[in-house]
Structures are given as structure tokens and as C-alpha cells.
Short mmCIF file of C-alpha atoms in Angstrom, two decimals:
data_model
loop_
_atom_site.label_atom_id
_atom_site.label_comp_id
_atom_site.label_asym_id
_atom_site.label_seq_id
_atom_site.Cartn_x
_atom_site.Cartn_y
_atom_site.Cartn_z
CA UNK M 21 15.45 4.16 -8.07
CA UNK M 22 13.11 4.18 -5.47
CA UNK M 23 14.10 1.90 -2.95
CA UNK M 24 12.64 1.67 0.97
CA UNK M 25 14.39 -0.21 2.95
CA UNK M 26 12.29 -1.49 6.64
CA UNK M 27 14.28 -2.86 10.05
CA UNK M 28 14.06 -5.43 11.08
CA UNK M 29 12.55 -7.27 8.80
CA UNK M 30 10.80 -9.77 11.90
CA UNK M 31 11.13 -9.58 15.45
CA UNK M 32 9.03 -11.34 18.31
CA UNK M 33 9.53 -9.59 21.27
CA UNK M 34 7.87 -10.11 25.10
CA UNK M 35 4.81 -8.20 26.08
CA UNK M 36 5.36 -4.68 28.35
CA UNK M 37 8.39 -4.35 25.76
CA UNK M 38 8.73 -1.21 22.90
CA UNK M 39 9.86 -2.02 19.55
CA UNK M 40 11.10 0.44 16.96
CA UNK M 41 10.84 -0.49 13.57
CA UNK M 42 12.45 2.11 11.12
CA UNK M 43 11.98 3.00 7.54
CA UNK M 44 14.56 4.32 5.10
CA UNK M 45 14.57 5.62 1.57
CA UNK M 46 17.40 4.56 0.49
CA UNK M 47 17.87 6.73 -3.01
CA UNK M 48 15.58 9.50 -2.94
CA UNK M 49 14.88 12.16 -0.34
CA UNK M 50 11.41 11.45 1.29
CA UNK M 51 9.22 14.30 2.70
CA UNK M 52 6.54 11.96 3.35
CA UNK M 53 6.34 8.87 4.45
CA UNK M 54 3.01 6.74 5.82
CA UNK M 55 2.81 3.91 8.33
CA UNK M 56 0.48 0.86 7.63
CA UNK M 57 -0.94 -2.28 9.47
CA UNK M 58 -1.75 -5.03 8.11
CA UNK M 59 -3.73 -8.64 9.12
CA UNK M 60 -2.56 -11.76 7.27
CA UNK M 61 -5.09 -12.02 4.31
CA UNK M 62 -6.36 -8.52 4.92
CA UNK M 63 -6.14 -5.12 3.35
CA UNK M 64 -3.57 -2.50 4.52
CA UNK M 65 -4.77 0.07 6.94
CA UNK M 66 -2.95 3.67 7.18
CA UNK M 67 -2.12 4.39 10.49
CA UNK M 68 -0.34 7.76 10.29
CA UNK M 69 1.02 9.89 8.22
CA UNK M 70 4.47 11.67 8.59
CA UNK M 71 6.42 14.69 7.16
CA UNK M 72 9.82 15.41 7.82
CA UNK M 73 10.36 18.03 10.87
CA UNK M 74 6.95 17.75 12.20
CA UNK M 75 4.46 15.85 14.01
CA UNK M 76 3.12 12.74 12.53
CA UNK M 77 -1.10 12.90 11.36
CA UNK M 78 -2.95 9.69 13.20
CA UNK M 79 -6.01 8.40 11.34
CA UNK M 80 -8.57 7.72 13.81
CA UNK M 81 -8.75 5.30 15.99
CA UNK M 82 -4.99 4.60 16.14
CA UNK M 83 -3.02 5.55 19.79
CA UNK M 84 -0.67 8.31 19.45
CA UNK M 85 0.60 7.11 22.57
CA UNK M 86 1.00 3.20 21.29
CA UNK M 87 2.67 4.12 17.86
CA UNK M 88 4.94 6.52 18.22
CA UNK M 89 6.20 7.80 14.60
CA UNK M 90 9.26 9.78 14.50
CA UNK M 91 10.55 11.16 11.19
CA UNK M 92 14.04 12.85 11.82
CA UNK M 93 15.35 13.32 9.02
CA UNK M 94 14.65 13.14 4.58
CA UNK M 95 15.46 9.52 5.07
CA UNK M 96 14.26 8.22 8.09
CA UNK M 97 10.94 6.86 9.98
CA UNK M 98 10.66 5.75 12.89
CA UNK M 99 7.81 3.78 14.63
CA UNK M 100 7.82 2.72 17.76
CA UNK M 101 5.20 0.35 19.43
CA UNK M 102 5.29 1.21 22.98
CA UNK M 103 4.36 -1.41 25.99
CA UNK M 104 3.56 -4.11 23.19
CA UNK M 105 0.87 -6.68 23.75
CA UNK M 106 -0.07 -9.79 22.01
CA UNK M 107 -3.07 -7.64 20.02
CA UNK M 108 -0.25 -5.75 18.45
CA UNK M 109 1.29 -8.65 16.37
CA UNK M 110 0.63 -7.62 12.69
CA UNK M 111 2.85 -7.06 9.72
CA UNK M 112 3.68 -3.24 9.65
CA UNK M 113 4.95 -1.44 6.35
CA UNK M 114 5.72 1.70 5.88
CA UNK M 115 5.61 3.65 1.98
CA UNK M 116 7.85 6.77 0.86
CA UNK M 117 6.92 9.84 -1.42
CA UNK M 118 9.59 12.17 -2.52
CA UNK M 119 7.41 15.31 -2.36
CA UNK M 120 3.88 14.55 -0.13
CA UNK M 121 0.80 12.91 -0.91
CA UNK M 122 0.83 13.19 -4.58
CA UNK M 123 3.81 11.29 -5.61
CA UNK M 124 3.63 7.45 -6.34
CA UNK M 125 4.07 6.01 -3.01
CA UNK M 126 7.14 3.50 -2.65
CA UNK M 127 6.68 1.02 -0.04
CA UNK M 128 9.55 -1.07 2.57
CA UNK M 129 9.40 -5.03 2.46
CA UNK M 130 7.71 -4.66 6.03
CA UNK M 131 8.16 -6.01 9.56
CA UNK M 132 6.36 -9.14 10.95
CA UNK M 133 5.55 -8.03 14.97
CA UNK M 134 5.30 -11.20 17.16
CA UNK M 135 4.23 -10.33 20.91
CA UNK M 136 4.12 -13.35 23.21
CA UNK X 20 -15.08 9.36 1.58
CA UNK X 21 -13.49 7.06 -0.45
CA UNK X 22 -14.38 3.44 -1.00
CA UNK X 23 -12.26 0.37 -3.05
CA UNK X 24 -14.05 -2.70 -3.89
CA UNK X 25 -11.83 -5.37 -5.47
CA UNK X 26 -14.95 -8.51 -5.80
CA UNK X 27 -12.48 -11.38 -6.72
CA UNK X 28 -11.09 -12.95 -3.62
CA UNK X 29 -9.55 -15.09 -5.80
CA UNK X 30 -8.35 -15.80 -9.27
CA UNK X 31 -6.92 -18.80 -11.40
CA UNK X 32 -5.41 -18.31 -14.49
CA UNK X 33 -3.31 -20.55 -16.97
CA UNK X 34 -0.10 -19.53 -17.82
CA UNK X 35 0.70 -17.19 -21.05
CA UNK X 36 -2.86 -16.39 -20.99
CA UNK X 37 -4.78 -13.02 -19.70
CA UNK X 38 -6.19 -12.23 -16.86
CA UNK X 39 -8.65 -9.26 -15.30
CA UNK X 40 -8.49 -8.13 -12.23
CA UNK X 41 -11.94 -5.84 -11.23
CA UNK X 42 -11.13 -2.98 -9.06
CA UNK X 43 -14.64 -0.27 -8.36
CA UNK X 44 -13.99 2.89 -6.80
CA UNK X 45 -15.97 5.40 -5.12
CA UNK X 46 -15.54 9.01 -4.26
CA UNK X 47 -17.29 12.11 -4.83
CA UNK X 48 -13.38 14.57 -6.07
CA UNK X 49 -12.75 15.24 -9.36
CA UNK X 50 -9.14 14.64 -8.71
CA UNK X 51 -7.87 11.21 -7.76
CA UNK X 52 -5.41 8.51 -8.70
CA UNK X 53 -5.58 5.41 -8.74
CA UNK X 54 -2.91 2.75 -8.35
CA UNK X 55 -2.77 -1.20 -8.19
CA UNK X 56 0.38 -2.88 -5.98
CA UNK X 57 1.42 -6.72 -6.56
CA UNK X 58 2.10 -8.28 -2.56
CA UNK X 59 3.83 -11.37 -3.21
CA UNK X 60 4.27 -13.68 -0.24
CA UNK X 61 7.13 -12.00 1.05
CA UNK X 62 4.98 -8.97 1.87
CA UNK X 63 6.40 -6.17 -0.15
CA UNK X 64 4.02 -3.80 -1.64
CA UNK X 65 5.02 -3.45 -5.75
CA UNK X 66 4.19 -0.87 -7.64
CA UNK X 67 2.65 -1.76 -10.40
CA UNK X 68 0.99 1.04 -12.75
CA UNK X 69 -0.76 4.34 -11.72
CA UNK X 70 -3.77 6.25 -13.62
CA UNK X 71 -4.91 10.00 -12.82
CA UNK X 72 -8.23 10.72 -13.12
CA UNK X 73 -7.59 13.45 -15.46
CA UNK X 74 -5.64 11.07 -17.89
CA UNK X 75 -7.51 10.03 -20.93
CA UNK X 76 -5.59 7.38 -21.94
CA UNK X 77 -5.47 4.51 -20.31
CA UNK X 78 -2.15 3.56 -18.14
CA UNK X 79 0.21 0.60 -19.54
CA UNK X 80 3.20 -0.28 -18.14
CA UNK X 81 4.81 -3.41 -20.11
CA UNK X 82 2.36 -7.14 -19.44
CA UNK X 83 0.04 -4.66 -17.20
CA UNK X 84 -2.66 -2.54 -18.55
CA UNK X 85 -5.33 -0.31 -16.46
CA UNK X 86 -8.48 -0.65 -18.09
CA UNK X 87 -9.90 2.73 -16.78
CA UNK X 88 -13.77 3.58 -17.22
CA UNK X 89 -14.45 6.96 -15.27
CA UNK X 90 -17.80 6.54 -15.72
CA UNK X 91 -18.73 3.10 -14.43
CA UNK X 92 -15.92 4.07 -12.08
CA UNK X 93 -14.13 1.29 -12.26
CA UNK X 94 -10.19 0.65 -12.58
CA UNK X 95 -9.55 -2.93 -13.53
CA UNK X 96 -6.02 -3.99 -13.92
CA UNK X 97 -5.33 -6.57 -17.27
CA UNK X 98 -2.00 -8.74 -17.29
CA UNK X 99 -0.99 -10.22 -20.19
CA UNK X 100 0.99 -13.77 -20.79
CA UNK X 101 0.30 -14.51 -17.35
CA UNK X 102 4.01 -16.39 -15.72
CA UNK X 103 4.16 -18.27 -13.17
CA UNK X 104 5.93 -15.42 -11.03
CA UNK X 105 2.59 -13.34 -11.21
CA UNK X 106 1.12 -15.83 -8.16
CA UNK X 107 0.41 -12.79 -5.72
CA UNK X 108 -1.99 -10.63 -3.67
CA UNK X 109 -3.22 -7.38 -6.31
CA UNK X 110 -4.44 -4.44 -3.93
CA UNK X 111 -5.94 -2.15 -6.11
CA UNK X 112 -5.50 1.57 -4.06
CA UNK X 113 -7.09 5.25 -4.41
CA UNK X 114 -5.28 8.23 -3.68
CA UNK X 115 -7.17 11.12 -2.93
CA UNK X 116 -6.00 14.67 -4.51
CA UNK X 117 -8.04 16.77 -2.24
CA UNK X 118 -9.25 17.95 1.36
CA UNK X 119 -8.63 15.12 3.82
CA UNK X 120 -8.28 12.58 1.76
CA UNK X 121 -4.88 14.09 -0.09
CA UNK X 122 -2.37 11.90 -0.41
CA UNK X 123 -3.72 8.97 1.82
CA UNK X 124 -4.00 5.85 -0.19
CA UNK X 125 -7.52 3.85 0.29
CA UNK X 126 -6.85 0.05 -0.40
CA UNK X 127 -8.98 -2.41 -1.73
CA UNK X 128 -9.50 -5.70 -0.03
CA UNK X 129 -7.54 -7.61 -2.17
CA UNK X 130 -7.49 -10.64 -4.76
CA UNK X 131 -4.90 -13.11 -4.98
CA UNK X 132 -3.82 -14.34 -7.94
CA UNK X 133 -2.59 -17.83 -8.97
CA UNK X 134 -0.95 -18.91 -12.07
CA UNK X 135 -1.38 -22.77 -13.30
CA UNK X 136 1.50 -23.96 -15.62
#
């Protein structure tokens, strides 16, 4: 059990354009799930934090406006990079916890962001 | 706030033997976990064992073994019989229990790992 499920897995896309990336537990019911960023080599940096039914909790220094997170439903995350540039090409991977913070997070296989 | 230090960029190991993986940690809760994730190539984050600050005995999880010293604060992750599938990036990550930090994992920068045959 425990599986997170991220698409697409890639996508290059031009810059000015949005790209939604979305994150799924796939066998357990997720009340929490967290968005990271992460530089080829580098650690993983949390970007935002979402619960199911509300708004999703930035960590500072990250654009509400330029990652939108969306989390609809037990199952589903949404993030959505709005008006892409090139300085937005990173891998982004999101985790899953069935009941908030304190469970083991489970994390997706992550999406590779290309902006040309 | 909380702070990870993993020292070892990098680590070479031969296979079927042990390795150590150092992982520091600082933080001023009482309650805190601490986790270490395997990144292989591919990118996915795998969990690997987890250890609560709280627990007195330390975490093992088949080959992997948390060597956990509260007071030196330090977390250091042992794998046994090394295999050639172990080649991978170890994050070693702290979850904080409390206050702003709860839930939010803190990662460590990293050490990759490579296994010689």
C-alpha cells in the first residue's frame, strides 16, 4: 500500500504557458499532501502544504500566484505553474499522508519541468 | 528551527559489505521524527525507515538500521550487505511534531551512494 502516483511524469513546455502537474494517492485516502522542488544534485525544498477542502499553506518565499495548489478531493493535488519561465524548470514531487503531518509521508515519482 | 546536516557528499562502498551513512540534526522540540528516503536516479523519493524521538529502540527495517543517538543528536542510517541496487541519493529528513514546524519534513543535503562489485 501506499502508492502516489505524479502526471506527467516530464513535460517541456514554452514560456508564458501554465502547466498542471497532479498528484494522486492511489490506495489510501490522503488528507495531506505537500509540494516539493527540487535542483538536480540538490536537496528537496517544501513549497506548500495542502489539506483536502482548504487553502494550501506556502512556505515563504514561494508565489501563491506562480504555484497554484489545488487539492479537490482525498485523492487529488493539483499544482499548477502559471505563466512558466525558463527559472521554473526543476523536478517537482509531491508526498501523501493519510492523516496530516504526522504520518510517514509517501512520495510520487515526480515531474521533470522543462521551460524553453 | 530545524536544521539536517548529512557531511558525506559522497560514499563508495564494496558490495556485501556495510556502509554508514551520518545524518546530524538540530532542533530545540522534544517531539520529532526522523526519517531517511533512498532517490535513485529515476527521482522517486523511497521510504526507507522512520525513528520517533520518543522511541528507545533503535529503528530496523530488514538490510537498514537507524543508528539513533539523541544525545549527540545524530541519526545515521547503517545498510548491511551492500548490492549493487543500493547506488542512490540517501536524504536523511526531520519531521517536526510541533508549532510550525508540524508535519513539514526538513531534508538534509544529501549523499549519494555507490556500490563497487
Amino acid at each position: 500500500g501506499a502508492v502516489v502516483s505524479q502526471h506527467p511524469s516530464r513535460v517541456i513546455c514554452k514560456s508564458g504557458t501554465s502547466v498542471k502537474i497532479e498528484c494522486r494517492s492511489l490506495d489510501f485516502q490522503a488528507t495531506t499532501m505537500f509540494w516539493y522542488r527540487q535542483f538536480p544534485k540538490k536537496s528537496l525544498m517544501l513549497m506548500a502544504t495542502s489539506n483536502e477542502g482548504s487553502k494550501a499553506t506556502y512556505e515563504q518565499g514561494v508565489e501563491k500566484d506562480k504555484f497554484l495548489i489545488n487539492h479537490a478531493s482525498l485523492t487529488l493535488s493539483t499544482l499548477t505553474v502559471t505563466s512558466a519561465h525558463p527559472e521554473d524548470s526543476s523536478f517537482y514531487i509531491c508526498s501523501a499522508s493519510r492523516s496530516g503531518g504526522l504520518e510517514t509521508q509517501y512520495f510520487g515519482p515526480g515531474t521533470r519541468l522543462l521551460v524553453l | 528551527a530545524q536544521k539536517i546536516t548529512q557531511t558525506q557528499p559522497g560514499m563508495f562502498v564494496q558490495e556485501k559489505e556495510a556502509v554508514t551513512l551520518d545524518c546530524t540534526y538540530d532542533t530545540s522540540d522534544q517531539s520529532y521524527g526522523l526519517f531517511w528516503y533512498k532517490q535513485p536516479s529515476s527521482g522517486e523519493m523511497i521510504f526507507l525507515i522512520y525513528q520517533g524521538s520518543y522511541d528507545e529502540q533503535n529503528a530496523t527495517e530488514g538490510r537498514y538500521s537507524l543508528n539513533f543517538q539523541k544525545a549527540r543528536k545524530s541519526a545515521n542510517l547503517v545498510i548491511s550487505a551492500s548490492q549493487l541496487g543500493d547506488s542512490a541519493m540517501y536524504f536523511c529528513a526531520m519531521r517536526g511534531d510541533i508549532g510550525t514546524s508540524y508535519g513539514k519534513l526538513t531534508f538534509g543535503q544529501g549523499t549519494i551512494l555507490t556500490v563497487h562489485p
